[in-house]
mmCIF file of C-alpha atoms in Angstrom:
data_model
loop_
_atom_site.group_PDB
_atom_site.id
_atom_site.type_symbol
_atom_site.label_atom_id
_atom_site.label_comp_id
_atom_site.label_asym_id
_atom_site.label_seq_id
_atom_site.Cartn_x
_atom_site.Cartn_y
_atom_site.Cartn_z
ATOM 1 C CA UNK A 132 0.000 0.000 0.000
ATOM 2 C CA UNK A 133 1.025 3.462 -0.437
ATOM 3 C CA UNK A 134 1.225 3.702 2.982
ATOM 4 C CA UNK A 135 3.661 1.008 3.280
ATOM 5 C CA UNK A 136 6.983 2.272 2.534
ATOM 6 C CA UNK A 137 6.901 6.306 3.313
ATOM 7 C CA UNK A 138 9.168 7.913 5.704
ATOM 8 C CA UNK A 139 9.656 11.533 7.973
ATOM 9 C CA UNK A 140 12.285 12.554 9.293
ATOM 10 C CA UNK A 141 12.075 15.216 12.616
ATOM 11 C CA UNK A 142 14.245 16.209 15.436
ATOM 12 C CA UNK A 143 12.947 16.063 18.715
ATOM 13 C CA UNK A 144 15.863 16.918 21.493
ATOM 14 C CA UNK A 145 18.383 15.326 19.121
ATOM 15 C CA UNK A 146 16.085 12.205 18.444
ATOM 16 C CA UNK A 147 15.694 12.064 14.624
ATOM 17 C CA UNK A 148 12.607 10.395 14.242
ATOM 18 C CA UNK A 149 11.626 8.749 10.582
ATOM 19 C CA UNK A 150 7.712 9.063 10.637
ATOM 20 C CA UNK A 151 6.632 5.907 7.835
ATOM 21 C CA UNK A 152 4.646 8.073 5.731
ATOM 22 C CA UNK A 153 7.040 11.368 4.910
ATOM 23 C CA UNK A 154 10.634 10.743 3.713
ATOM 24 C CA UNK A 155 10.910 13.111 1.198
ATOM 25 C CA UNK A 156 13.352 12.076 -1.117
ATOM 26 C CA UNK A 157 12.831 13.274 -5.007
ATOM 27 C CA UNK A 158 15.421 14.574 -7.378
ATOM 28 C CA UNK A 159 14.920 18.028 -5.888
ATOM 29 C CA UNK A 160 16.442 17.481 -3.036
ATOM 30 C CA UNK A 161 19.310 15.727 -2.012
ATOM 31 C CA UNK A 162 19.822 13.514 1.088
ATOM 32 C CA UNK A 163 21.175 16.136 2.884
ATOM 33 C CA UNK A 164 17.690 18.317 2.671
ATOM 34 C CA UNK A 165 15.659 16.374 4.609
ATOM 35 C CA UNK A 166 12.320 17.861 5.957
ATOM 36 C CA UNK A 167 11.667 18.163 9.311
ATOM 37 C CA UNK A 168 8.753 18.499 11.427
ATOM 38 C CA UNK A 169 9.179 20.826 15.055
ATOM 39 C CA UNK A 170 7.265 18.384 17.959
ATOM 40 C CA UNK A 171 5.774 20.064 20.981
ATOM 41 C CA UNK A 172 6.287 19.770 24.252
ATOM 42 C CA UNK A 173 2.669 19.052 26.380
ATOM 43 C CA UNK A 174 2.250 19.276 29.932
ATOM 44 C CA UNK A 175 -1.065 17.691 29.692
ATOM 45 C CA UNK A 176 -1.451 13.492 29.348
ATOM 46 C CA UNK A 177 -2.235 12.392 26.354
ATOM 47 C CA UNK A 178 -5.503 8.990 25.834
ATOM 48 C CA UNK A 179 -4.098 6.789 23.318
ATOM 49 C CA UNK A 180 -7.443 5.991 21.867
ATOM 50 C CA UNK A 181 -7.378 6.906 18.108
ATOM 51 C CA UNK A 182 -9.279 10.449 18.996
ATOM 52 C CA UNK A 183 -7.346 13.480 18.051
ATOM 53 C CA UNK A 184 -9.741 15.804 20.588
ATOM 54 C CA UNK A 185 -6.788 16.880 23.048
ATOM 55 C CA UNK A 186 -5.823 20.148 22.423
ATOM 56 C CA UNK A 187 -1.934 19.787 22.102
ATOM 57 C CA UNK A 188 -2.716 17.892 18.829
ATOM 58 C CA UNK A 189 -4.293 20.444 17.411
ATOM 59 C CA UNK A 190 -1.101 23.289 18.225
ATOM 60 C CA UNK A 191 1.367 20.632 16.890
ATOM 61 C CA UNK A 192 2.741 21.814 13.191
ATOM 62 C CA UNK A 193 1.616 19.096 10.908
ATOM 63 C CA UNK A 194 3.858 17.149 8.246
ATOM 64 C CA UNK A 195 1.643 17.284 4.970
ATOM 65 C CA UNK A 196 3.045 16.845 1.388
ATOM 66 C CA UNK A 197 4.254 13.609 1.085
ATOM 67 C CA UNK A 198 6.616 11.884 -1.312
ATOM 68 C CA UNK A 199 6.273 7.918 -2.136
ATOM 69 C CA UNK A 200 9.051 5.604 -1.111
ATOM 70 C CA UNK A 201 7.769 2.575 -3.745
ATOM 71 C CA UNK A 202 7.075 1.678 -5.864
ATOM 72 C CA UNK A 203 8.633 5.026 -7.706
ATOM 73 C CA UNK A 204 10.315 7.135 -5.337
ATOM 74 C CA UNK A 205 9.595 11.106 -4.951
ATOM 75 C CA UNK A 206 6.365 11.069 -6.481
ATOM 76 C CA UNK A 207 3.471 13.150 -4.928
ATOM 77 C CA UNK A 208 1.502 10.947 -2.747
ATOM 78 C CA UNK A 209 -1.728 9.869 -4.057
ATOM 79 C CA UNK A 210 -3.831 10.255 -0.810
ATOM 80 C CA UNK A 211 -3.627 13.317 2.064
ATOM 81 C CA UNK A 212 -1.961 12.484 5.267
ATOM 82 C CA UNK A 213 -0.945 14.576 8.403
ATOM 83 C CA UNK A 214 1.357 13.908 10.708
ATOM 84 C CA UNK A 215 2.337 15.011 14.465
ATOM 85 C CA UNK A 216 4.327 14.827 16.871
ATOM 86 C CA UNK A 217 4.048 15.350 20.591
ATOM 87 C CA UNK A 218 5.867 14.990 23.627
ATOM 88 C CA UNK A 219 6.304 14.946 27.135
ATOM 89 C CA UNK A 220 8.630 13.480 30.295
ATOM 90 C CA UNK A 221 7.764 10.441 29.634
ATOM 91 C CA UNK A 222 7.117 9.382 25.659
ATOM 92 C CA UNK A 223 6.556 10.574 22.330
ATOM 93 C CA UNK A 224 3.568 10.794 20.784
ATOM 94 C CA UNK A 225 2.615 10.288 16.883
ATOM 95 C CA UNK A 226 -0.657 11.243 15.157
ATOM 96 C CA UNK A 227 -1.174 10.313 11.532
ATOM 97 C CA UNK A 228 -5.120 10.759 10.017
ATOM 98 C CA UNK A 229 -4.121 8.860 6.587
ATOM 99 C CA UNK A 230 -7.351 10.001 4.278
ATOM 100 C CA UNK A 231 -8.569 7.543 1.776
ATOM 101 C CA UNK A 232 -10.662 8.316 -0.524
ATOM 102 C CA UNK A 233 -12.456 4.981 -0.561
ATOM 103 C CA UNK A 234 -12.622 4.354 2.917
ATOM 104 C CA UNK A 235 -15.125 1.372 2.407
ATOM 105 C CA UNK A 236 -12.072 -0.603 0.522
ATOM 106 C CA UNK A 237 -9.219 -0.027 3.335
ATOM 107 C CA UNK A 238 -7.571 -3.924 4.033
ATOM 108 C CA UNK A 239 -8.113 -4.747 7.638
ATOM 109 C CA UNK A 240 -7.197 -8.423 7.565
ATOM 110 C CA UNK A 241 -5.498 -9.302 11.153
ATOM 111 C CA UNK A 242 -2.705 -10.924 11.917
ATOM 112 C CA UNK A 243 -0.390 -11.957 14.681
ATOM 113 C CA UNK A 244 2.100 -9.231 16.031
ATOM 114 C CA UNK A 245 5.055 -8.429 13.940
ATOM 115 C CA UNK A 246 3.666 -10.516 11.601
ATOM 116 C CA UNK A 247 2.509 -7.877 9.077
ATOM 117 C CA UNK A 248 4.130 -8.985 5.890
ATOM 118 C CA UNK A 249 1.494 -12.166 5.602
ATOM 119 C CA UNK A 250 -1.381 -10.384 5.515
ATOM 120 C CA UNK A 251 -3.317 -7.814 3.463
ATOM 121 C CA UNK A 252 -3.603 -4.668 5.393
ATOM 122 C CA UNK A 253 -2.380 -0.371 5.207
ATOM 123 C CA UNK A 254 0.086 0.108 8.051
ATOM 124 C CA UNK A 255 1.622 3.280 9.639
ATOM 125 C CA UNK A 256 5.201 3.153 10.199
ATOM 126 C CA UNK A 257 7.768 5.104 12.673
ATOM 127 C CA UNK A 258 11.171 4.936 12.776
ATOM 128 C CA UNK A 259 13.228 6.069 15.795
ATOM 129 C CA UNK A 260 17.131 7.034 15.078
ATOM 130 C CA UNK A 261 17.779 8.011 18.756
ATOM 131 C CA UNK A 262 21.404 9.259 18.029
ATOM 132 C CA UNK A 263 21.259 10.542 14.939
ATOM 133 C CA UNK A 264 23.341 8.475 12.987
ATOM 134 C CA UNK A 265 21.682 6.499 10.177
ATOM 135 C CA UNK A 266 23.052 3.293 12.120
ATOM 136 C CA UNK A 267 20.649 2.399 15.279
ATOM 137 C CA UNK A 268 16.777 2.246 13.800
ATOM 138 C CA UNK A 269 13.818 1.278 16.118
ATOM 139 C CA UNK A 270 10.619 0.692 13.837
ATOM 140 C CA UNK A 271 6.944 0.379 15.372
ATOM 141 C CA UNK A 272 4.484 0.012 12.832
ATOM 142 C CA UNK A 273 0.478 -0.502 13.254
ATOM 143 C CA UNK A 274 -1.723 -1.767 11.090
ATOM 144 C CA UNK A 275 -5.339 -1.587 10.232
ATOM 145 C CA UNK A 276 -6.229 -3.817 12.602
ATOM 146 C CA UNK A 277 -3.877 -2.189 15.551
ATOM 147 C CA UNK A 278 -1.899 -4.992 15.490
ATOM 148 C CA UNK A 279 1.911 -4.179 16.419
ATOM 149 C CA UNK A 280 4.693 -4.402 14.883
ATOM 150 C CA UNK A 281 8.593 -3.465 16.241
ATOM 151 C CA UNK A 282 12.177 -3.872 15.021
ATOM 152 C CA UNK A 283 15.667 -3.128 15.541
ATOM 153 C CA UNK A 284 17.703 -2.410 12.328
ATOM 154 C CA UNK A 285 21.323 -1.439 12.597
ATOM 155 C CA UNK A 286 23.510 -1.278 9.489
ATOM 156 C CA UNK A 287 25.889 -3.724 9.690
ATOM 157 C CA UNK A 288 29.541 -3.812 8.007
ATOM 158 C CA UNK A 289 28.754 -4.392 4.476
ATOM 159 C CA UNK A 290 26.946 -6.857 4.505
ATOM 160 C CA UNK A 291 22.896 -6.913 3.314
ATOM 161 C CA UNK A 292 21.314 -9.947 5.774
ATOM 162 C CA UNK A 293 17.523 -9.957 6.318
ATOM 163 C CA UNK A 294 17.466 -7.811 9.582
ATOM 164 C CA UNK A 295 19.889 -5.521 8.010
ATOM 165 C CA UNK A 296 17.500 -5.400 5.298
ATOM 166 C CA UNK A 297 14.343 -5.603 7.227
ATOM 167 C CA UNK A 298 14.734 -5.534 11.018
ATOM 168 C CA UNK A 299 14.659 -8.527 13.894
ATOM 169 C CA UNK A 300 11.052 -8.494 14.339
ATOM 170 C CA UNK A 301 11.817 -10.750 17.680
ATOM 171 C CA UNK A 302 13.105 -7.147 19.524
ATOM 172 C CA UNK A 303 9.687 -6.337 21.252
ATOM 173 C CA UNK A 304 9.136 -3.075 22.862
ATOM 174 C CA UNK A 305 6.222 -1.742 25.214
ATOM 175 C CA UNK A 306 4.535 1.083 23.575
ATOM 176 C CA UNK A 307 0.867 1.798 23.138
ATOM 177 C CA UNK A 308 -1.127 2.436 19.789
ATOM 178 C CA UNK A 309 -4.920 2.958 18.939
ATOM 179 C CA UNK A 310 -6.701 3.133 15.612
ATOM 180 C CA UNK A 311 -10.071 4.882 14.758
ATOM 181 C CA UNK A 312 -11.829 4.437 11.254
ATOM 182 C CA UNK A 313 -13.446 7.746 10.419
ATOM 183 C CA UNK A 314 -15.357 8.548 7.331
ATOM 184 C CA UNK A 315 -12.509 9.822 4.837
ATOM 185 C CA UNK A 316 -9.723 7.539 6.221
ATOM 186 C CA UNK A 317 -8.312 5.877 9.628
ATOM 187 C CA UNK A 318 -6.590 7.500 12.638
ATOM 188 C CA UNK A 319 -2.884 5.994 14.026
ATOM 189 C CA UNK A 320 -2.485 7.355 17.863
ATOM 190 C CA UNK A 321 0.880 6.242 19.123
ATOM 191 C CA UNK A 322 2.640 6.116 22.632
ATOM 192 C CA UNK A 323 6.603 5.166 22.467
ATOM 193 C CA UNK A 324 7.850 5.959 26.234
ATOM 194 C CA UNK A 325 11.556 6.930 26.370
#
């Protein structure tokens, strides 16, 4: 899905965070350029429950405008989304309200968690680079059906295995996410404490 294979990439206190829908990579701009989203710091908690009505979601700057990742990279993407990002002592917090214009045809098949490449669903991905680096990646991807999915991907020397490639889907993390179907699209609400 076209939802499958985007990326973001913010700064939060020196955490560069690559959201899975807004990478923006097209022949425009080089790897250098990357876009970046500003995340807000709340005071206020936060209801994981796939309902944007807290107030510090609405005063977070949204990442619109995305690019496609695959299957041909830096093309406009064919549906809205908006992203945010939140956070507070304790976690960061990701909002994505992915509009689909035929919201009656969105997959929702379930599966087991972190097994999300057997089934036919959309999926939200994040992807935490907590130094900065391009060589430490935590992924935590939801699906349709809420179910979970996290990684650890490090580059290793030279060499192109499957979790270098892919991730080791057996690193689990505890983090919360919700998911609301609404009448243009569906809602991702994410909770990854520190």
């Amino acid at each position: 899905t076209v939802f499958d294979k985007f990326a973001a990439v913010m700064s939060i206190k020196n955490i560069l965070l690559f959201i899975g829908l807004c990478m923006v990579v097209s022949p425009a701009f080089s790897l250098k350029q990357k876009k970046q989203l500003q995340a807000i710091r709340i005071t206020k908690e936060i209801k994981v429950d796939g309902v944007l009505d807290e107030l510090a979601w609405a005063s977070a700057p949204m990442a619109t405008n995305f690019k496609t990742y695959s299957p041909t990279m830096g093309e406009p993407a064919y549906q809205k989304s908006e992203v945010r990002v939140i956070y507070d002592d304790r976690a960061v917090y990701i909002s994505a309200y992915l509009y689909d214009s035929a919201p009656d045809s969105i997959m929702k098949e379930f599966t087991k968690r972190d097994n999300i490449f057997s089934g036919n669903m959309d999926r939200f991905k994040v992807s935490l680079n907590p130094y900065n680096d391009g060589q430490n990646i935590y992924q935590f991807e939801v699906t349709t059906t809420n179910v979970q999915a996290d990684s650890k991907k490090s580059v290793s020397s030279g060499r192109m295995d499957m979790r270098s490639r892919y991730g080791d889907y057996s690193w689990n993390a505890v983090w919360e996410s919700a998911v609301r179907f609404v009448e243009d699209g569906w809602i991702v609400e994410i909770e990854i404490p520190y």
